[in-house]
Amino acid sequence: MDDLGLAARDTAHLHLRRPTSDDLNAVLGIETDPSTNRHRPGGPPAAAVVIDELRAWDEMWREHGIGYWLAEHAGSEVGIGGIRPAVIDSRPCWNLYYRFAPQAWGKGYATELAREALAVAERLSPRLPVAARAREYNAASLAVARKVGLVERPELRHGDVVVLTNWW
């Protein structure tokens, strides 16, 4: 199911594509890197958890026609991100996610991917808000969400997890 051309997208600097089981090593490298998990409680996930995540992402794509992309720059896998259906505070929304390898930090790639994800969300379901969740001390993740126009919603905060949305 990809009649809208969502499984592969190109932005100014990135090629975004639906990950497959062949991408397991790249996904493991990004998702289990201790540097990319500084703000994740419990640290990097085990390989088995990432394998399950990759399967769940595939299911998302099959069921909803959208999910997380593998981001490539100059032929190298540099990040993962996109949108998936979610529920926050009993309300359906899109969850915005982005995680990039350290060598891709500071280049604007996460912002570029997030902007593309927001455009796709608007195209698919303009009546659903987009939400990003990050720990209050994850300044880089919060900065990306703010750069793409998301605003903190204090009423949705849970402990140290800040929720930002495009509207609510």
C-alpha atoms as an extended CHARMM CRD file, in Angstrom:
* protein
*
       168  EXT
         1         1  MET       CA              0.0000000000        0.0000000000        0.0000000000  PROA      1               0.0000000000
         2         2  ASP       CA              1.8210000000        3.0720000000       -1.2460000000  PROA      2               0.0000000000
         3         3  ASP       CA             -0.3850000000        4.7010000000       -3.8010000000  PROA      3               0.0000000000
         4         4  LEU       CA              0.6580000000        8.1190000000       -2.4590000000  PROA      4               0.0000000000
         5         5  GLY       CA              4.3950000000        7.6000000000       -2.9980000000  PROA      5               0.0000000000
         6         6  LEU       CA              5.2280000000        7.7460000000        0.6970000000  PROA      6               0.0000000000
         7         7  ALA       CA              7.6210000000        4.7870000000        0.9140000000  PROA      7               0.0000000000
         8         8  ALA       CA             10.3990000000        6.7660000000       -0.7830000000  PROA      8               0.0000000000
         9         9  ARG       CA             10.7920000000       10.5400000000       -0.5760000000  PROA      9               0.0000000000
        10        10  ASP       CA             13.5810000000       12.9400000000       -1.3680000000  PROA      10              0.0000000000
        11        11  THR       CA             14.2720000000       16.1530000000        0.4980000000  PROA      11              0.0000000000
        12        12  ALA       CA             17.0230000000       18.6880000000       -0.1380000000  PROA      12              0.0000000000
        13        13  HSD       CA             19.7170000000       16.5080000000        1.4570000000  PROA      13              0.0000000000
        14        14  LEU       CA             18.1050000000       13.1840000000        2.3040000000  PROA      14              0.0000000000
        15        15  HSD       CA             16.6440000000       10.1640000000        0.6240000000  PROA      15              0.0000000000
        16        16  LEU       CA             13.9140000000        8.7880000000        2.9010000000  PROA      16              0.0000000000
        17        17  ARG       CA             12.7320000000        5.2520000000        2.3540000000  PROA      17              0.0000000000
        18        18  ARG       CA             10.7510000000        2.5260000000        4.0190000000  PROA      18              0.0000000000
        19        19  PRO       CA             13.1890000000        0.2990000000        5.9100000000  PROA      19              0.0000000000
        20        20  THR       CA             13.2750000000       -3.4320000000        5.1840000000  PROA      20              0.0000000000
        21        21  SER       CA             14.7280000000       -6.4240000000        6.9720000000  PROA      21              0.0000000000
        22        22  ASP       CA             17.8560000000       -5.9050000000        4.8430000000  PROA      22              0.0000000000
        23        23  ASP       CA             18.4260000000       -2.6760000000        6.7960000000  PROA      23              0.0000000000
        24        24  LEU       CA             18.7050000000       -4.4180000000       10.1500000000  PROA      24              0.0000000000
        25        25  ASN       CA             22.4150000000       -3.6460000000       10.6300000000  PROA      25              0.0000000000
        26        26  ALA       CA             21.9350000000        0.0430000000        9.8370000000  PROA      26              0.0000000000
        27        27  VAL       CA             18.9160000000        0.2700000000       12.1320000000  PROA      27              0.0000000000
        28        28  LEU       CA             20.7810000000       -1.5590000000       14.9040000000  PROA      28              0.0000000000
        29        29  GLY       CA             23.7280000000        0.8050000000       14.5050000000  PROA      29              0.0000000000
        30        30  ILE       CA             21.5670000000        3.8920000000       14.9420000000  PROA      30              0.0000000000
        31        31  GLU       CA             19.0830000000        2.6130000000       17.5160000000  PROA      31              0.0000000000
        32        32  THR       CA             21.6200000000        0.9330000000       19.8340000000  PROA      32              0.0000000000
        33        33  ASP       CA             24.3750000000        3.5530000000       19.7010000000  PROA      33              0.0000000000
        34        34  PRO       CA             24.9140000000        4.8080000000       23.2730000000  PROA      34              0.0000000000
        35        35  SER       CA             25.3080000000        8.3710000000       21.9430000000  PROA      35              0.0000000000
        36        36  THR       CA             21.8540000000        8.3350000000       20.3770000000  PROA      36              0.0000000000
        37        37  ASN       CA             20.3060000000        7.0130000000       23.5840000000  PROA      37              0.0000000000
        38        38  ARG       CA             21.6460000000        9.4750000000       26.1540000000  PROA      38              0.0000000000
        39        39  HSD       CA             18.1230000000       10.5800000000       27.0270000000  PROA      39              0.0000000000
        40        40  ARG       CA             16.4220000000        7.1870000000       26.8490000000  PROA      40              0.0000000000
        41        41  PRO       CA             15.6960000000        5.7270000000       30.2720000000  PROA      41              0.0000000000
        42        42  GLY       CA             17.5540000000        2.4690000000       30.5490000000  PROA      42              0.0000000000
        43        43  GLY       CA             19.9790000000        3.3650000000       27.7750000000  PROA      43              0.0000000000
        44        44  PRO       CA             20.2320000000        1.6840000000       24.3830000000  PROA      44              0.0000000000
        45        45  PRO       CA             17.7500000000       -1.0890000000       23.6230000000  PROA      45              0.0000000000
        46        46  ALA       CA             18.9220000000       -4.6710000000       23.1800000000  PROA      46              0.0000000000
        47        47  ALA       CA             19.2770000000       -5.9860000000       19.6350000000  PROA      47              0.0000000000
        48        48  ALA       CA             16.1960000000       -8.1850000000       20.1140000000  PROA      48              0.0000000000
        49        49  VAL       CA             14.1120000000       -5.1040000000       20.9500000000  PROA      49              0.0000000000
        50        50  VAL       CA             15.3120000000       -3.3250000000       17.7970000000  PROA      50              0.0000000000
        51        51  ILE       CA             14.5110000000       -6.3940000000       15.7030000000  PROA      51              0.0000000000
        52        52  ASP       CA             10.9770000000       -6.3020000000       17.1220000000  PROA      52              0.0000000000
        53        53  GLU       CA             10.7820000000       -2.5610000000       16.4180000000  PROA      53              0.0000000000
        54        54  LEU       CA             11.7760000000       -3.1040000000       12.7880000000  PROA      54              0.0000000000
        55        55  ARG       CA              9.0280000000       -5.7120000000       12.4540000000  PROA      55              0.0000000000
        56        56  ALA       CA              6.5290000000       -3.3110000000       14.0460000000  PROA      56              0.0000000000
        57        57  TRP       CA              7.5940000000       -0.5540000000       11.6370000000  PROA      57              0.0000000000
        58        58  ASP       CA              6.9660000000       -2.9170000000        8.7320000000  PROA      58              0.0000000000
        59        59  GLU       CA              3.5260000000       -3.6970000000       10.1360000000  PROA      59              0.0000000000
        60        60  MET       CA              2.8370000000        0.0560000000       10.4200000000  PROA      60              0.0000000000
        61        61  TRP       CA              3.6570000000        0.4850000000        6.7630000000  PROA      61              0.0000000000
        62        62  ARG       CA              1.4680000000       -2.4370000000        5.7400000000  PROA      62              0.0000000000
        63        63  GLU       CA             -1.4610000000       -1.3740000000        7.8890000000  PROA      63              0.0000000000
        64        64  HSD       CA             -1.3520000000        2.4280000000        7.5260000000  PROA      64              0.0000000000
        65        65  GLY       CA              0.6720000000        3.0820000000        4.3810000000  PROA      65              0.0000000000
        66        66  ILE       CA              3.0900000000        5.2130000000        6.3870000000  PROA      66              0.0000000000
        67        67  GLY       CA              5.6690000000        4.7350000000        9.1020000000  PROA      67              0.0000000000
        68        68  TYR       CA              9.2530000000        5.5430000000        9.9180000000  PROA      68              0.0000000000
        69        69  TRP       CA             11.7640000000        6.0600000000        7.1330000000  PROA      69              0.0000000000
        70        70  LEU       CA             15.4210000000        5.1810000000        6.9690000000  PROA      70              0.0000000000
        71        71  ALA       CA             17.2130000000        8.4360000000        6.1080000000  PROA      71              0.0000000000
        72        72  GLU       CA             20.1630000000        8.2680000000        3.7590000000  PROA      72              0.0000000000
        73        73  HSD       CA             22.6710000000       10.9340000000        2.8390000000  PROA      73              0.0000000000
        74        74  ALA       CA             25.2820000000       10.3960000000        0.1200000000  PROA      74              0.0000000000
        75        75  GLY       CA             24.5540000000        6.6610000000        0.1430000000  PROA      75              0.0000000000
        76        76  SER       CA             24.9620000000        6.1920000000        3.8990000000  PROA      76              0.0000000000
        77        77  GLU       CA             22.2220000000        5.4720000000        6.4270000000  PROA      77              0.0000000000
        78        78  VAL       CA             22.2480000000        8.4180000000        8.8140000000  PROA      78              0.0000000000
        79        79  GLY       CA             18.9270000000        8.3100000000       10.6420000000  PROA      79              0.0000000000
        80        80  ILE       CA             15.4600000000        6.9840000000       11.2560000000  PROA      80              0.0000000000
        81        81  GLY       CA             12.2670000000        8.9270000000       11.6290000000  PROA      81              0.0000000000
        82        82  GLY       CA              8.8510000000        9.8950000000       10.4290000000  PROA      82              0.0000000000
        83        83  ILE       CA              5.3110000000        9.5740000000       11.7050000000  PROA      83              0.0000000000
        84        84  ARG       CA              3.1120000000        6.7990000000       12.9760000000  PROA      84              0.0000000000
        85        85  PRO       CA             -0.4290000000        6.7220000000       14.3420000000  PROA      85              0.0000000000
        86        86  ALA       CA             -0.5640000000        7.2150000000       18.1070000000  PROA      86              0.0000000000
        87        87  VAL       CA             -2.9130000000        8.1480000000       20.9260000000  PROA      87              0.0000000000
        88        88  ILE       CA             -1.9860000000       10.7940000000       23.4850000000  PROA      88              0.0000000000
        89        89  ASP       CA             -4.3410000000       11.7120000000       26.2960000000  PROA      89              0.0000000000
        90        90  SER       CA             -7.0880000000        9.6080000000       24.6540000000  PROA      90              0.0000000000
        91        91  ARG       CA             -6.7570000000       11.5440000000       21.4010000000  PROA      91              0.0000000000
        92        92  PRO       CA             -5.6140000000       10.1010000000       18.0540000000  PROA      92              0.0000000000
        93        93  CYS       CA             -2.6150000000       11.8850000000       16.5760000000  PROA      93              0.0000000000
        94        94  TRP       CA              0.5800000000       11.3300000000       14.6280000000  PROA      94              0.0000000000
        95        95  ASN       CA              3.7120000000       10.5980000000       16.6390000000  PROA      95              0.0000000000
        96        96  LEU       CA              6.7710000000       12.3340000000       15.1880000000  PROA      96              0.0000000000
        97        97  TYR       CA             10.0280000000       10.4510000000       15.7410000000  PROA      97              0.0000000000
        98        98  TYR       CA             13.6260000000       11.1070000000       14.7310000000  PROA      98              0.0000000000
        99        99  ARG       CA             16.9320000000        9.5510000000       15.7410000000  PROA      99              0.0000000000
       100       100  PHE       CA             20.1440000000       10.2580000000       13.8680000000  PROA      100             0.0000000000
       101       101  ALA       CA             23.6420000000        8.8190000000       14.0090000000  PROA      101             0.0000000000
       102       102  PRO       CA             26.1970000000       11.1080000000       15.6870000000  PROA      102             0.0000000000
       103       103  GLN       CA             28.0000000000       11.8280000000       12.4000000000  PROA      103             0.0000000000
       104       104  ALA       CA             24.7450000000       13.3810000000       11.1170000000  PROA      104             0.0000000000
       105       105  TRP       CA             24.1760000000       15.7000000000       14.0820000000  PROA      105             0.0000000000
       106       106  GLY       CA             24.2680000000       19.4440000000       13.5720000000  PROA      106             0.0000000000
       107       107  LYS       CA             23.5630000000       19.2910000000        9.8330000000  PROA      107             0.0000000000
       108       108  GLY       CA             19.8290000000       19.9960000000        9.9660000000  PROA      108             0.0000000000
       109       109  TYR       CA             18.8480000000       16.4960000000        8.8380000000  PROA      109             0.0000000000
       110       110  ALA       CA             16.4470000000       15.8450000000       11.7180000000  PROA      110             0.0000000000
       111       111  THR       CA             14.6750000000       19.1300000000       10.9970000000  PROA      111             0.0000000000
       112       112  GLU       CA             14.5160000000       18.2810000000        7.2980000000  PROA      112             0.0000000000
       113       113  LEU       CA             13.0130000000       14.8600000000        8.0150000000  PROA      113             0.0000000000
       114       114  ALA       CA             10.5600000000       16.3260000000       10.5490000000  PROA      114             0.0000000000
       115       115  ARG       CA              9.3510000000       18.9360000000        8.0400000000  PROA      115             0.0000000000
       116       116  GLU       CA              8.7350000000       16.2170000000        5.4640000000  PROA      116             0.0000000000
       117       117  ALA       CA              6.8820000000       14.1120000000        8.0340000000  PROA      117             0.0000000000
       118       118  LEU       CA              4.6610000000       17.0650000000        8.9520000000  PROA      118             0.0000000000
       119       119  ALA       CA              3.8650000000       17.6770000000        5.2790000000  PROA      119             0.0000000000
       120       120  VAL       CA              2.9340000000       14.0200000000        4.8380000000  PROA      120             0.0000000000
       121       121  ALA       CA              0.7740000000       14.0680000000        7.9880000000  PROA      121             0.0000000000
       122       122  GLU       CA             -1.0810000000       17.1280000000        6.6940000000  PROA      122             0.0000000000
       123       123  ARG       CA             -1.6220000000       15.4160000000        3.3520000000  PROA      123             0.0000000000
       124       124  LEU       CA             -2.8490000000       12.1550000000        4.8940000000  PROA      124             0.0000000000
       125       125  SER       CA             -4.9870000000       13.4380000000        7.7660000000  PROA      125             0.0000000000
       126       126  PRO       CA             -5.1960000000       17.2090000000        8.1330000000  PROA      126             0.0000000000
       127       127  ARG       CA             -7.5460000000       16.7770000000       11.1030000000  PROA      127             0.0000000000
       128       128  LEU       CA             -4.9750000000       14.8930000000       13.2000000000  PROA      128             0.0000000000
       129       129  PRO       CA             -2.3640000000       16.8060000000       15.1940000000  PROA      129             0.0000000000
       130       130  VAL       CA              1.3000000000       15.8320000000       15.0850000000  PROA      130             0.0000000000
       131       131  ALA       CA              3.0130000000       15.3100000000       18.4430000000  PROA      131             0.0000000000
       132       132  ALA       CA              6.6520000000       14.9330000000       19.4170000000  PROA      132             0.0000000000
       133       133  ARG       CA              7.6980000000       13.7210000000       22.8470000000  PROA      133             0.0000000000
       134       134  ALA       CA             11.0940000000       14.3420000000       24.4020000000  PROA      134             0.0000000000
       135       135  ARG       CA             12.6800000000       14.5010000000       27.8240000000  PROA      135             0.0000000000
       136       136  GLU       CA             12.8900000000       18.0420000000       29.1570000000  PROA      136             0.0000000000
       137       137  TYR       CA             16.7060000000       17.8690000000       29.1450000000  PROA      137             0.0000000000
       138       138  ASN       CA             16.9540000000       16.6800000000       25.5230000000  PROA      138             0.0000000000
       139       139  ALA       CA             17.6090000000       20.1430000000       24.1320000000  PROA      139             0.0000000000
       140       140  ALA       CA             18.4690000000       18.9730000000       20.6120000000  PROA      140             0.0000000000
       141       141  SER       CA             15.2490000000       16.9960000000       20.1580000000  PROA      141             0.0000000000
       142       142  LEU       CA             13.1420000000       19.8130000000       21.5900000000  PROA      142             0.0000000000
       143       143  ALA       CA             14.8850000000       22.3120000000       19.2890000000  PROA      143             0.0000000000
       144       144  VAL       CA             14.0190000000       20.2500000000       16.2170000000  PROA      144             0.0000000000
       145       145  ALA       CA             10.3560000000       20.0390000000       17.2370000000  PROA      145             0.0000000000
       146       146  ARG       CA             10.2420000000       23.8000000000       17.8010000000  PROA      146             0.0000000000
       147       147  LYS       CA             11.9930000000       24.5540000000       14.4870000000  PROA      147             0.0000000000
       148       148  VAL       CA              9.2250000000       22.7650000000       12.6000000000  PROA      148             0.0000000000
       149       149  GLY       CA              6.5480000000       24.7310000000       14.4320000000  PROA      149             0.0000000000
       150       150  LEU       CA              5.5190000000       22.4280000000       17.2490000000  PROA      150             0.0000000000
       151       151  VAL       CA              4.5800000000       24.1070000000       20.5160000000  PROA      151             0.0000000000
       152       152  GLU       CA              4.8430000000       22.7270000000       24.0440000000  PROA      152             0.0000000000
       153       153  ARG       CA              1.5150000000       21.6300000000       25.5420000000  PROA      153             0.0000000000
       154       154  PRO       CA              1.9780000000       21.7230000000       29.3390000000  PROA      154             0.0000000000
       155       155  GLU       CA             -1.3350000000       19.9250000000       29.8990000000  PROA      155             0.0000000000
       156       156  LEU       CA              0.0670000000       16.8570000000       28.0870000000  PROA      156             0.0000000000
       157       157  ARG       CA              3.3450000000       16.7020000000       29.9830000000  PROA      157             0.0000000000
       158       158  HSD       CA              4.0720000000       13.4870000000       31.9110000000  PROA      158             0.0000000000
       159       159  GLY       CA              6.8720000000       13.8280000000       34.4390000000  PROA      159             0.0000000000
       160       160  ASP       CA              9.9840000000       14.9290000000       32.5590000000  PROA      160             0.0000000000
       161       161  VAL       CA              8.4580000000       14.1230000000       29.1420000000  PROA      161             0.0000000000
       162       162  VAL       CA              7.5320000000       17.2600000000       27.2230000000  PROA      162             0.0000000000
       163       163  VAL       CA              4.8700000000       16.9850000000       24.5170000000  PROA      163             0.0000000000
       164       164  LEU       CA              4.8990000000       19.4350000000       21.6290000000  PROA      164             0.0000000000
       165       165  THR       CA              2.2300000000       19.5570000000       18.9170000000  PROA      165             0.0000000000
       166       166  ASN       CA              1.3450000000       21.5770000000       15.8480000000  PROA      166             0.0000000000
       167       167  TRP       CA             -2.1520000000       22.1050000000       17.3370000000  PROA      167             0.0000000000
       168       168  TRP       CA             -4.3370000000       20.3810000000       19.8760000000  PROA      168             0.0000000000
